[in-house]
Coordinates of C-alpha atoms and ligand atoms in Angstrom, one line a residue:
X694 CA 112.7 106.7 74.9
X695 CA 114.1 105.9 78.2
X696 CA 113.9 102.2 79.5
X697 CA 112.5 102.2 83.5
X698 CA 113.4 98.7 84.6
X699 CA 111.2 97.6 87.8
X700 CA 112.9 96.4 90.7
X701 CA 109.5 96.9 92.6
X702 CA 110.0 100.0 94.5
X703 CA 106.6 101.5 95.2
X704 CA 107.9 105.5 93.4
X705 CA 108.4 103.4 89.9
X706 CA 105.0 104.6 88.7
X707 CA 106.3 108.1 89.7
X708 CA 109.8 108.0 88.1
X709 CA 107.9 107.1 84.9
X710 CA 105.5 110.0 85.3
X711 CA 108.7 112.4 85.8
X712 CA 110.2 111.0 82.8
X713 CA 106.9 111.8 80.3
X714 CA 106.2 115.3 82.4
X715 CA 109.6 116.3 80.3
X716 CA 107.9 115.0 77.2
X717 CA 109.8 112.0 76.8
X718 CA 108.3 108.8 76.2
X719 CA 109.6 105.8 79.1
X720 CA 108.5 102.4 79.5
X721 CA 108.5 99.8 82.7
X722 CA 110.0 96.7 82.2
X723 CA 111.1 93.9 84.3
X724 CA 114.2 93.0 85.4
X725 CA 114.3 89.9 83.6
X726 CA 114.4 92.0 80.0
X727 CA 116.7 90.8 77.8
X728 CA 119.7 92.6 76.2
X729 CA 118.8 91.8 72.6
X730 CA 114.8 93.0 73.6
X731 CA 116.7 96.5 74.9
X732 CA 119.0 96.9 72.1
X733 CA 115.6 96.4 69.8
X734 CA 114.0 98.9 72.2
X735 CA 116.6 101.6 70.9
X736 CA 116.6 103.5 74.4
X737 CA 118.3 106.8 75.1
X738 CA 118.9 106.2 78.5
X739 CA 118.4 103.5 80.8
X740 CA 117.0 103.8 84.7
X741 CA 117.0 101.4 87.4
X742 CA 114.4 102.0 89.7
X743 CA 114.8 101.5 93.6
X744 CA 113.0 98.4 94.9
X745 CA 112.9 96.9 98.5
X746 CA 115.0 93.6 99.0
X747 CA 118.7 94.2 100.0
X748 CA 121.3 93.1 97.4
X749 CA 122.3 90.2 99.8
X750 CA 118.9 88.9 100.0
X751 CA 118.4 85.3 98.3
X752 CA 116.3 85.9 94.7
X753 CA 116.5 89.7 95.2
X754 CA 116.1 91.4 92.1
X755 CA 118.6 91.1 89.6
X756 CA 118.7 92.2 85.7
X757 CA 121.4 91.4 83.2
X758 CA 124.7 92.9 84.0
X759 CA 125.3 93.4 79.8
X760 CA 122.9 96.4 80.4
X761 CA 126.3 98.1 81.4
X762 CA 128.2 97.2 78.3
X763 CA 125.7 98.6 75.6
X764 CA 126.9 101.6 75.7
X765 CA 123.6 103.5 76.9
X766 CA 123.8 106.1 79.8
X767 CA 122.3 104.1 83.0
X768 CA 120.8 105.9 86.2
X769 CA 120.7 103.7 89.1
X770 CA 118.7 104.6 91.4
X771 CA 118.7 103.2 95.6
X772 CA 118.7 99.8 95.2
X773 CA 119.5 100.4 91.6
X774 CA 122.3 102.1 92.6
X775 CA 123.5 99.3 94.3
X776 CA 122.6 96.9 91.9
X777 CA 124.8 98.4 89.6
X778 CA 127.7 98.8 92.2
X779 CA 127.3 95.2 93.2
X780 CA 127.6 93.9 89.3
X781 CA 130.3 96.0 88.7
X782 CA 132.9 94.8 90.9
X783 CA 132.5 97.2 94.1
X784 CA 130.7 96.4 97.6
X785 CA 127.1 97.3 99.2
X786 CA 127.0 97.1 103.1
X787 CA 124.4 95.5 104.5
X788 CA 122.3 97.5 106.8
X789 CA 122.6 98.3 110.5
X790 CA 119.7 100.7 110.3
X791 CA 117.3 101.7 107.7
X792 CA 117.9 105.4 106.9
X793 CA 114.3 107.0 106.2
X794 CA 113.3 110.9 105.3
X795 CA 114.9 113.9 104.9
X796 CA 118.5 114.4 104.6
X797 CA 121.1 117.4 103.9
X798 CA 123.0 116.6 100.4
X799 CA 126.2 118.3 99.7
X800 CA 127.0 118.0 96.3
X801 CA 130.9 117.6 95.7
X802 CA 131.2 117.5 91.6
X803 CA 128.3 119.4 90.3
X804 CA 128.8 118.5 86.6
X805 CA 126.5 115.5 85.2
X806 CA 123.4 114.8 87.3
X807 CA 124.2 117.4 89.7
X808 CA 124.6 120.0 86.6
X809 CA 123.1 124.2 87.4
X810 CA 121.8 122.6 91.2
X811 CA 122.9 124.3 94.2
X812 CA 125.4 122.6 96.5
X813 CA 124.0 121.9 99.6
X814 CA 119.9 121.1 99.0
X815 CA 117.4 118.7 100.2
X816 CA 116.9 114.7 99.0
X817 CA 114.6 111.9 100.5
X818 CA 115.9 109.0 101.7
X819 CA 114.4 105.4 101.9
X820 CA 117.1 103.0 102.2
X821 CA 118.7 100.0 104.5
X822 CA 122.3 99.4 102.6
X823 CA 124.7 101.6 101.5
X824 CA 127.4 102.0 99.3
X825 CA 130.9 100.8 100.9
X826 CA 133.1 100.4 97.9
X827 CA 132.6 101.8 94.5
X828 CA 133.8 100.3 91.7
X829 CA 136.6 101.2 89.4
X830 CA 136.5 104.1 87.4
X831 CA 133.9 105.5 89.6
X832 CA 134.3 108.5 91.9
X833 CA 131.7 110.0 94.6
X834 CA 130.0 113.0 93.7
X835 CA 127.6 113.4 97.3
X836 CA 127.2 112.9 100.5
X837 CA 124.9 113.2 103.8
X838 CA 126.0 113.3 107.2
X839 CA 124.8 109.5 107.2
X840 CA 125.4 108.3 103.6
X841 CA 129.2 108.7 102.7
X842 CA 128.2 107.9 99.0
X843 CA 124.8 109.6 98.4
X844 CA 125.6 110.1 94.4
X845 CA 128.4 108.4 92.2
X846 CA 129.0 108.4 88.7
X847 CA 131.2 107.2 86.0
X848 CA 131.5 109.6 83.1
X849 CA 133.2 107.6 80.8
X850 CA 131.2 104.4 80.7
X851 CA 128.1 107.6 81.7
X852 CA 126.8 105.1 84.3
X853 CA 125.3 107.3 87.4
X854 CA 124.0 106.4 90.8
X855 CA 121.6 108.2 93.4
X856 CA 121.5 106.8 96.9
X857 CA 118.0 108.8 97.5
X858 CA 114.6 109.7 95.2
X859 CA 114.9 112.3 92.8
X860 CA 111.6 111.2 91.6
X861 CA 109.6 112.5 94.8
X862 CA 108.3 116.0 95.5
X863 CA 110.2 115.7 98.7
X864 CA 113.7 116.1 96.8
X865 CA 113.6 119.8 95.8
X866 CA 115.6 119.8 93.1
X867 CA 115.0 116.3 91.8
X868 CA 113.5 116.8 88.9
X869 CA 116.2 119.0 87.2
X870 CA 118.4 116.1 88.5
X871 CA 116.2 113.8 85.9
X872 CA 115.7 116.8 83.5
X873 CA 120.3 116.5 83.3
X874 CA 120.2 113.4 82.8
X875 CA 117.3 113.0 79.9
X876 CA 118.7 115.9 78.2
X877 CA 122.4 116.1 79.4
X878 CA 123.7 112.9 79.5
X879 CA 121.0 110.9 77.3
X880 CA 120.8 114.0 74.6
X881 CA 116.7 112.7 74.6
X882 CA 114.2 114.9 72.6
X883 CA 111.4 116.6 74.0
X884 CA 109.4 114.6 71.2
X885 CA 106.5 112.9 73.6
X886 CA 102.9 114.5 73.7
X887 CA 99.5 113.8 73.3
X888 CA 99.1 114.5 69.3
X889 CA 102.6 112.4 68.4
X890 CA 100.7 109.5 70.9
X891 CA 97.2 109.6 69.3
X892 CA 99.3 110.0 65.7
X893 CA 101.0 106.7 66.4
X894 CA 98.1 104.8 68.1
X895 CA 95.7 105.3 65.1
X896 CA 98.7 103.7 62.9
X897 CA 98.7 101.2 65.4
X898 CA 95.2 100.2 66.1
X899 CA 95.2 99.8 62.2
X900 CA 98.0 98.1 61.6
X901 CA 96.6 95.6 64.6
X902 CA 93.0 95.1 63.3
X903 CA 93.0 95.6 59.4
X904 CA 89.6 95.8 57.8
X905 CA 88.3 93.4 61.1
X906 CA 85.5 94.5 63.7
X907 CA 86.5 95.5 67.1
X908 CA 83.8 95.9 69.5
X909 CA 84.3 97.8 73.1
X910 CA 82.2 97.7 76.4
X911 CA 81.1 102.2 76.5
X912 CA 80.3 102.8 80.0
X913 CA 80.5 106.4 79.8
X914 CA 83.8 106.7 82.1
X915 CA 86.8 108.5 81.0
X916 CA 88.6 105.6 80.2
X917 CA 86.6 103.7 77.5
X918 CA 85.1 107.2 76.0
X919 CA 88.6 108.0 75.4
X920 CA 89.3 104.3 74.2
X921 CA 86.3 104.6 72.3
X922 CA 87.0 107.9 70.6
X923 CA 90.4 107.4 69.5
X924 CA 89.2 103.9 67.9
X925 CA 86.8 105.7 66.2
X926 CA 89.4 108.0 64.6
X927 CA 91.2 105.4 63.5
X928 CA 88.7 102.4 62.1
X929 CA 85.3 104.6 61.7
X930 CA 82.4 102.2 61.4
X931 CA 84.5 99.4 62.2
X932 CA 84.4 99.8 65.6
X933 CA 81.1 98.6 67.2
X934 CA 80.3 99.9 70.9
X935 CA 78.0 98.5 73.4
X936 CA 76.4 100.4 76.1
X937 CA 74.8 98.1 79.5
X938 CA 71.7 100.1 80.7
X939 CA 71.9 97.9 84.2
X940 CA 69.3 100.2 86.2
X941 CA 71.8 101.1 88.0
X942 CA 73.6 104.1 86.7
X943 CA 73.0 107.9 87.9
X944 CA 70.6 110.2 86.3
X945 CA 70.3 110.6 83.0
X946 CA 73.4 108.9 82.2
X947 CA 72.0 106.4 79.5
X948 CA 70.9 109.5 77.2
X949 CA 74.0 111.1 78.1
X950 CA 76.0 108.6 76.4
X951 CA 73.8 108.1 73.4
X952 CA 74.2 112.1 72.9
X953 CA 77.7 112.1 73.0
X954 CA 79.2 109.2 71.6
X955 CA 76.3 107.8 69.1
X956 CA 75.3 112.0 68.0
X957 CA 78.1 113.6 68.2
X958 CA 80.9 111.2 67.4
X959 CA 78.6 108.9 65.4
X960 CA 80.4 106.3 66.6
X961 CA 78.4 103.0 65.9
X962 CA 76.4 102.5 69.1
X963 CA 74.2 99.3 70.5
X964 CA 71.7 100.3 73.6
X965 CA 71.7 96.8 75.7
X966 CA 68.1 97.6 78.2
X967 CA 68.7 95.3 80.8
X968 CA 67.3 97.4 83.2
X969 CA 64.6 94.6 84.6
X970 CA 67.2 91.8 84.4
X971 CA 69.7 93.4 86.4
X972 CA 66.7 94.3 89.0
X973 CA 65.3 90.4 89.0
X974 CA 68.8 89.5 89.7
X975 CA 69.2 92.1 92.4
X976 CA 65.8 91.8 94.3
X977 CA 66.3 90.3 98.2
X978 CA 69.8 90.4 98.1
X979 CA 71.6 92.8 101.0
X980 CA 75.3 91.1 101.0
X981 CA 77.5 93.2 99.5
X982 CA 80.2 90.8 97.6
X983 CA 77.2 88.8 96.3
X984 CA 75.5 92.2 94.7
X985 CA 78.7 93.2 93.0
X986 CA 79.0 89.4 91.9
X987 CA 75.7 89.4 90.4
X988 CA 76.2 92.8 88.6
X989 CA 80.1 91.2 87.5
X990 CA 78.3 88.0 85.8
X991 CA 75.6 89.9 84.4
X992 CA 77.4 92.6 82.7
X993 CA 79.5 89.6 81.1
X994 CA 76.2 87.7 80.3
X995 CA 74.5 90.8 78.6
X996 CA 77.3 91.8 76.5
X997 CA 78.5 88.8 75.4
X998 CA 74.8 88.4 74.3
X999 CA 74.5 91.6 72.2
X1000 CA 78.2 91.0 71.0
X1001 CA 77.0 88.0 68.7
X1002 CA 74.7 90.3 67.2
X1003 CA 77.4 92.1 65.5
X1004 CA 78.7 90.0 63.1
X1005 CA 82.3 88.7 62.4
X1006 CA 83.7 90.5 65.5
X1007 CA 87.5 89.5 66.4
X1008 CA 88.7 92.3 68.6
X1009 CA 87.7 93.4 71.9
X1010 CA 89.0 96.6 73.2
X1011 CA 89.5 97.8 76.5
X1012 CA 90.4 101.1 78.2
X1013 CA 93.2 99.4 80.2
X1014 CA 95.5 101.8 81.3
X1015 CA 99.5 101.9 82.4
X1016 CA 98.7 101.8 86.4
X1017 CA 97.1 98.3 85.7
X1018 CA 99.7 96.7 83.5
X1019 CA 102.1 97.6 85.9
X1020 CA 100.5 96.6 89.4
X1021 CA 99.1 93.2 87.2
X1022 CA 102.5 91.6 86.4
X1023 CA 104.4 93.3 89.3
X1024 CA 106.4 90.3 90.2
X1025 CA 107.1 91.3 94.2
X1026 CA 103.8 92.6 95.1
X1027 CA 102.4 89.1 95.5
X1028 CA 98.5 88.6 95.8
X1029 CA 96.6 90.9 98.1
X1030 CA 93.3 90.3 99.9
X1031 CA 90.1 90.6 98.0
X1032 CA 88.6 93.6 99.6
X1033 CA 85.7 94.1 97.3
X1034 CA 85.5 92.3 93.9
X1035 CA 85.4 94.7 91.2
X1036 CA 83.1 94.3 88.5
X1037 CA 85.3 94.5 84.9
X1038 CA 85.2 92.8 82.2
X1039 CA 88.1 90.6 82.9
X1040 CA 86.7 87.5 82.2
X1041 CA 85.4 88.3 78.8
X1042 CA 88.6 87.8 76.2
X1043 CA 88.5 84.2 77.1
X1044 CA 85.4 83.6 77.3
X1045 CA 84.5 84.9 73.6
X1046 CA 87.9 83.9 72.2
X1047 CA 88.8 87.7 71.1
X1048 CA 92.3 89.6 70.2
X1049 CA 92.4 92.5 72.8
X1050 CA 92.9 96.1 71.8
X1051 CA 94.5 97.6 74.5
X1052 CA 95.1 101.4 73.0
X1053 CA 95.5 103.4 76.3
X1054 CA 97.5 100.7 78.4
X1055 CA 100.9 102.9 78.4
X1056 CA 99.0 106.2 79.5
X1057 CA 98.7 107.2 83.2
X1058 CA 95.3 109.0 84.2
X1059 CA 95.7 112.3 83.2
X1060 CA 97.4 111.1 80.2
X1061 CA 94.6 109.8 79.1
X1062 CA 92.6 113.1 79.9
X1063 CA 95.0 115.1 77.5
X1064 CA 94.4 112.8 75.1
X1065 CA 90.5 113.0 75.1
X1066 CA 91.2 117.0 74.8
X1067 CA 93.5 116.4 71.8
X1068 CA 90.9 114.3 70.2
X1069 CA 88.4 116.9 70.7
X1070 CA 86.3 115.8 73.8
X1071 CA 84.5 118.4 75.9
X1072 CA 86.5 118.8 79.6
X1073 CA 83.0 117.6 81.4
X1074 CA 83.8 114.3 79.4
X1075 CA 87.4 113.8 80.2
X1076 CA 87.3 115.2 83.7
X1077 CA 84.3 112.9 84.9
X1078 CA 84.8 111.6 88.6
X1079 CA 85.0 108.0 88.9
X1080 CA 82.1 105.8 89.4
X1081 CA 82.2 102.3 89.9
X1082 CA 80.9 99.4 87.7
X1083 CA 78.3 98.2 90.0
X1084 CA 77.0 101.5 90.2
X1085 CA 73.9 103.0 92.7
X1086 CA 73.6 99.2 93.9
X1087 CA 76.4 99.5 95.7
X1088 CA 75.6 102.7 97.3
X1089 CA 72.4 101.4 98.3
X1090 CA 72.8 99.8 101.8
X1091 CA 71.1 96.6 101.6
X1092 CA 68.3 95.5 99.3
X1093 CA 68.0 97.6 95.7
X1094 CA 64.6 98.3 94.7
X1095 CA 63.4 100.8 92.1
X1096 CA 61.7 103.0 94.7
X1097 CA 65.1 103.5 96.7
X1098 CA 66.4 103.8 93.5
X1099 CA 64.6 106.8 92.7
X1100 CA 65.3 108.1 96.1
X1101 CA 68.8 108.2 96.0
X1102 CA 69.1 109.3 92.0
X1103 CA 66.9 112.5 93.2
X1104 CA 69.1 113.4 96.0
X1105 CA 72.3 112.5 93.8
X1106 CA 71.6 115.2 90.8
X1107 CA 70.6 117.8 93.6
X1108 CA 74.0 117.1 95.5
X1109 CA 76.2 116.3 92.4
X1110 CA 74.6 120.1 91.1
X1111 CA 75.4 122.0 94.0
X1112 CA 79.0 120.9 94.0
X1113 CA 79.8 121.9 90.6
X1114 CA 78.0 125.3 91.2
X1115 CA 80.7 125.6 94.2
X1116 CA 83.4 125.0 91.8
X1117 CA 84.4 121.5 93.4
X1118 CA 83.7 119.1 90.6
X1119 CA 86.9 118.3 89.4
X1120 CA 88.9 119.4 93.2
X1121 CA 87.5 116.1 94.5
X1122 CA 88.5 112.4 93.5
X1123 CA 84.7 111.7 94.1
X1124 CA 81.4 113.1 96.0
X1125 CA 78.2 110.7 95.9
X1126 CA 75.4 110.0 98.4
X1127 CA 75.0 106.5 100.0
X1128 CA 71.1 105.8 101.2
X1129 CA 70.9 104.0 104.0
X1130 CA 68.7 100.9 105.2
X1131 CA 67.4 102.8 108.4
X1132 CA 65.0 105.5 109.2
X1133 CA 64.7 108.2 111.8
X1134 CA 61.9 110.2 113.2
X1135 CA 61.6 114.1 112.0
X1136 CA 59.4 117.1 111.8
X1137 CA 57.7 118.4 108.9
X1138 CA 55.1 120.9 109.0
X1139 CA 53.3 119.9 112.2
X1140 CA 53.7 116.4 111.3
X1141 CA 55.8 113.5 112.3
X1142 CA 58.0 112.0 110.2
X1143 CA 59.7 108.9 110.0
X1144 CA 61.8 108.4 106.7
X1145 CA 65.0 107.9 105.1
X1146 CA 68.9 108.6 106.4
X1147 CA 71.0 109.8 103.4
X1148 CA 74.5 110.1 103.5
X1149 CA 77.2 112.4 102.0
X1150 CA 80.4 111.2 100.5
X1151 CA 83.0 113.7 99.4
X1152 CA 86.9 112.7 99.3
X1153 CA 89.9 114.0 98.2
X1154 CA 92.3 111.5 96.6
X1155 CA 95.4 110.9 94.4
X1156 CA 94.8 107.7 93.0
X1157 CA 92.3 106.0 95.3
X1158 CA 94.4 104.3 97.3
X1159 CA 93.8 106.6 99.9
X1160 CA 91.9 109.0 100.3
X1161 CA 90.8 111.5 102.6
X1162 CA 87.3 112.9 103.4
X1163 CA 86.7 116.2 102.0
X1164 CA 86.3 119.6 104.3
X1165 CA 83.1 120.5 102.2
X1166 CA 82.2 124.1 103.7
X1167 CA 79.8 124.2 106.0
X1168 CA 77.5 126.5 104.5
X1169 CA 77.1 124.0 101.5
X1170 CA 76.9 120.9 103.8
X1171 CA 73.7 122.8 105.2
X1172 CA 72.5 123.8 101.2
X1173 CA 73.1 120.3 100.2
X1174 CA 71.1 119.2 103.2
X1175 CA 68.1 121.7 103.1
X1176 CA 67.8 120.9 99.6
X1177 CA 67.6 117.5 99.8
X1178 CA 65.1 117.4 102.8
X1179 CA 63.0 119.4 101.0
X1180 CA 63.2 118.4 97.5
X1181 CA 63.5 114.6 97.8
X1182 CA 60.2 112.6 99.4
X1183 CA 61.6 109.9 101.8
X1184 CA 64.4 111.3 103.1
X1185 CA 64.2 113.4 106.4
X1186 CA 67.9 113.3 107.6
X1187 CA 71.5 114.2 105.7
X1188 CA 74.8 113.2 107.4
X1189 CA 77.7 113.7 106.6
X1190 CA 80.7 110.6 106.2
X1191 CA 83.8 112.1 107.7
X1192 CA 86.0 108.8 107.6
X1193 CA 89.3 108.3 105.8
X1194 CA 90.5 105.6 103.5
X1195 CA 92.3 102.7 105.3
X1196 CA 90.7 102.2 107.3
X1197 CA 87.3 103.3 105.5
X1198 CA 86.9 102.7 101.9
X1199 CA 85.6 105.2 99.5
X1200 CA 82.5 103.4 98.5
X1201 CA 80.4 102.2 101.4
X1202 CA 80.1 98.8 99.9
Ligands
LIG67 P1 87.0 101.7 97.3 O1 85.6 101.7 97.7 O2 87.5 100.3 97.2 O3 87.1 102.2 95.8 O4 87.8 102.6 98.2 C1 88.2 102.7 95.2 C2 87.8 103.3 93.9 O5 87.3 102.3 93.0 C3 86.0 102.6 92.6 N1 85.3 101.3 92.6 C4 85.1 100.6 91.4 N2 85.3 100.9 90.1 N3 84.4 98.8 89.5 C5 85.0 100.0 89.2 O6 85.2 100.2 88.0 C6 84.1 98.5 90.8 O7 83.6 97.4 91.1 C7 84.5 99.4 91.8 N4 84.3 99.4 93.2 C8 84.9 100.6 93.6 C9 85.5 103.5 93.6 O8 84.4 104.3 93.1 C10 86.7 104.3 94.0 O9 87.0 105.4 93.0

């Protein structure tokens, strides 16, 4: 394995994926890791990651300097670099300007990092200080017109530096500078898949819970269906699922679920119908915040309710995964502002005084979607889009009531259809319709009309952070539109919602 350590640059998440895209395994640690927790760690190779304080900066970053001494090769990388030219004896210069973008490299020893690359190529450059002195037994192995000491290494001790990001797409040849130094320098294995993960989490999860019952929250996501599987595999009937009905999920989704997961995987599955509570709960209310608060202390009140139903439970699993681990104890980030409260099931451990089972929290996204595959899910399961706890509520603009309800679940399945049938399905992050609290006037038949507005979301993301709306062809816009108009009563106008995110979000609520 190779040991990341997190000095808070925003790529680390992207250095890690790098890493496991070679089929080795990597973890993300802080810089506060201790030398006896790394030596237990057994690493092949250690990388520090870039981060965005300056060396000279008062409680910038710093991890133990013994790192250097264990005798494991180390990859510093930006201010990792630096950190490791600073504890080892030589000098960083603070900055005059921040150097930012693309840069020419010319590669002076191509041997190590540099190993089979060409000498003059492309790297990406985000940096304030640079390199003034290295330390002894170090020599210079780059350079850009700005950056006298782009790349450095130290054979001997196999301690390496990189001024810029090998880990973005915007360094060419950056990831057969990684590929030399996980195989080259480190000698790591190509031992890191989905069947070796899924063989060791089943030994794992039992190890963990013994003969005891674990129970898990199903909402039908990718997440906890994968979660939900691989349990399964590895504790049958021990594992206890719950599945909220909260009147407010898509079409058909409840059976969906019970087909799939109680049917096919016979996994143990308990149906909570809270339809008409969630609904009471819901009636009058318009404010966004306070709907997805409602549907948040719900949720937590209906399954802690069928919970005690299953006897002897001491485990609660969740389909956490890496992304929030990471961003959760990321200690430079610092709180952000509360956007839009999202409805989890954060406050339940506490609350009902379980162990968590946390089997997917080292796996990125599409990790986890390999995984499903491995364990025999269909690709319609592990490639769903996203959708949000709080469901159609939230995509109802103001009060939720079972007739709008219906409206927008009608005009969903047609929309949702014809966007598979054009192949888009799994090209988009998400693509949803959002009913709105106004009417217009129309023209149907001879008649007046004066009904519904429906809108159409479609967007294009990585992870959700941003995201951009999608160019939907026209031709289906106008499909999507006809078909709607004429197959859903109560709606007499389709738009279209052609606004990025920031400074949109993706859901309208
Ligand atoms: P926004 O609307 O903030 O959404 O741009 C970003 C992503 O998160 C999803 N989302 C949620 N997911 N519970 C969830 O599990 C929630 O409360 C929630 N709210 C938004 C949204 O669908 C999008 O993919």
């Amino acid at each position: 394995m190779i040991l990341i350590i997190d000095f808070g640059s925003q790529y680390n998440q992207l250095i890690a994926r790098r890493v496991r895209e070679h089929n080795v395994y990597c973890q993300i640690e802080p810089p506060d890791i201790d030398s006896a927790r790394i030596k237990a760690l057994q690493p092949e190779g250690i990388i520090l990651s870039g981060g965005p304080a300056s060396i000279y900066e008062k409680g910038s970053p710093r991890a133990d300097k013994k790192i250097f001494d264990l005798g494991i090769p180390v990859l510093g990388i930006c201010y990792g670099m630096q950190f490791m030219v600073d504890a080892l004896g030589g000098k960083v210069i603070g900055a005059e300007k921040r150097e930012y973008g693309f840069a020419e490299l010319k590669i002076k020893i191509s041997s190590g990092i540099f190993h089979g690359i060409n000498k003059e190529t492309r790297c990406w450059m985000s940096h304030g200080d640079t390199i003034g002195i290295l330390p002894k037994g170090f020599k210079a192995t780059a350079s850009t017109l700005n950056t006298k000491i782009a790349a450095a290494e130290n054979t001997s001790s196999r301690l390496y530096g990189l001024q810029f990001h090998p880990e973005v797409v915007h360094t060419p040849e950056g990831k057969k500078m990684l590929e030399n130094f996980l195989f080259k320098i480190c000698s790591c294995k190509k031992s890191w898949n989905m069947k070796s993960f899924a063989r060791d989490a089943v030994a794992e999860i039992r190890s963990q819970v013994g003969g005891g019952k674990v129970i898990l929250g199903l909402s039908g996501g990718v997440d906890s269906s994968v979660a939900a599987v691989l349990l399964q595999q590895a504790i049958g009937r021990q594992l206890h699922c719950v599945f909220v009905d909260n009147g407010v999920l898509r079409q058909g989704e409840a059976q969906k679920v019970q087909d799939v997961f109680h049917k096919h995987f016979q996994i143990n599955l308990r149906f909570a119908r809270a339809k008409n509570l969630f609904l009471r709960k819901l009636k009058g209310v318009e404010e966004p915040e306070k709907k997805r608060k409602i549907i948040g202390r719900t949720f937590i009140e209906v399954f802690e309710k069928e919970a005690r139903r299953i006897k002897g439970v001491k485990f609660l699993a969740q389909g956490t995964l890496y992304p929030d681990v990471i961003e959760s104890r990321s200690a430079f980030g610092g709180p952000s502002a509360v956007i839009k409260s999202h409805h989890n099931v954060g406050g339940l451990p506490k609350k009902m005084h379980l162990s968590l089972v946390e089997p997917l929290k080292h796996l990125f996204k599409d990790e986890v979607r390999l995984l499903g595959k491995e364990l025999g899910m269909s690709d319609e399961q592990v490639w769903r889009q996203p959708f949000p706890g709080p469901g159609l509520a939230i995509r109802i603009i103001g009060e939720v009531t079972e007739k709008r309800l219906a409206i927008l679940r009608k005009a969903d399945v047609i929309l949702m259809d014809e966007i598979r049938v054009a192949n888009l399905y799994r090209k988009l992050w998400q693509s949803f319709a959002v009913l709105l609290p106004i009417k217009s006037v129309g023209i149907m038949g001879d008649q007046r009309t004066y009904e519904n507005i429906l809108s159409i979301r479609a967007v294009t993301s990585e992870d959700a952070m941003t995201a951009d709306w999608a160019r939907l062809p026209h031709d289906l816009l106008g499909k999507i539109s006809n078909r709607i108009i004429n197959e859903v009563r109560g709606v007499n106008r389709v738009v279209y919602d052609i606004s990025s995110k920031p400074p949109s979000t993706i859901e309208w609520e």
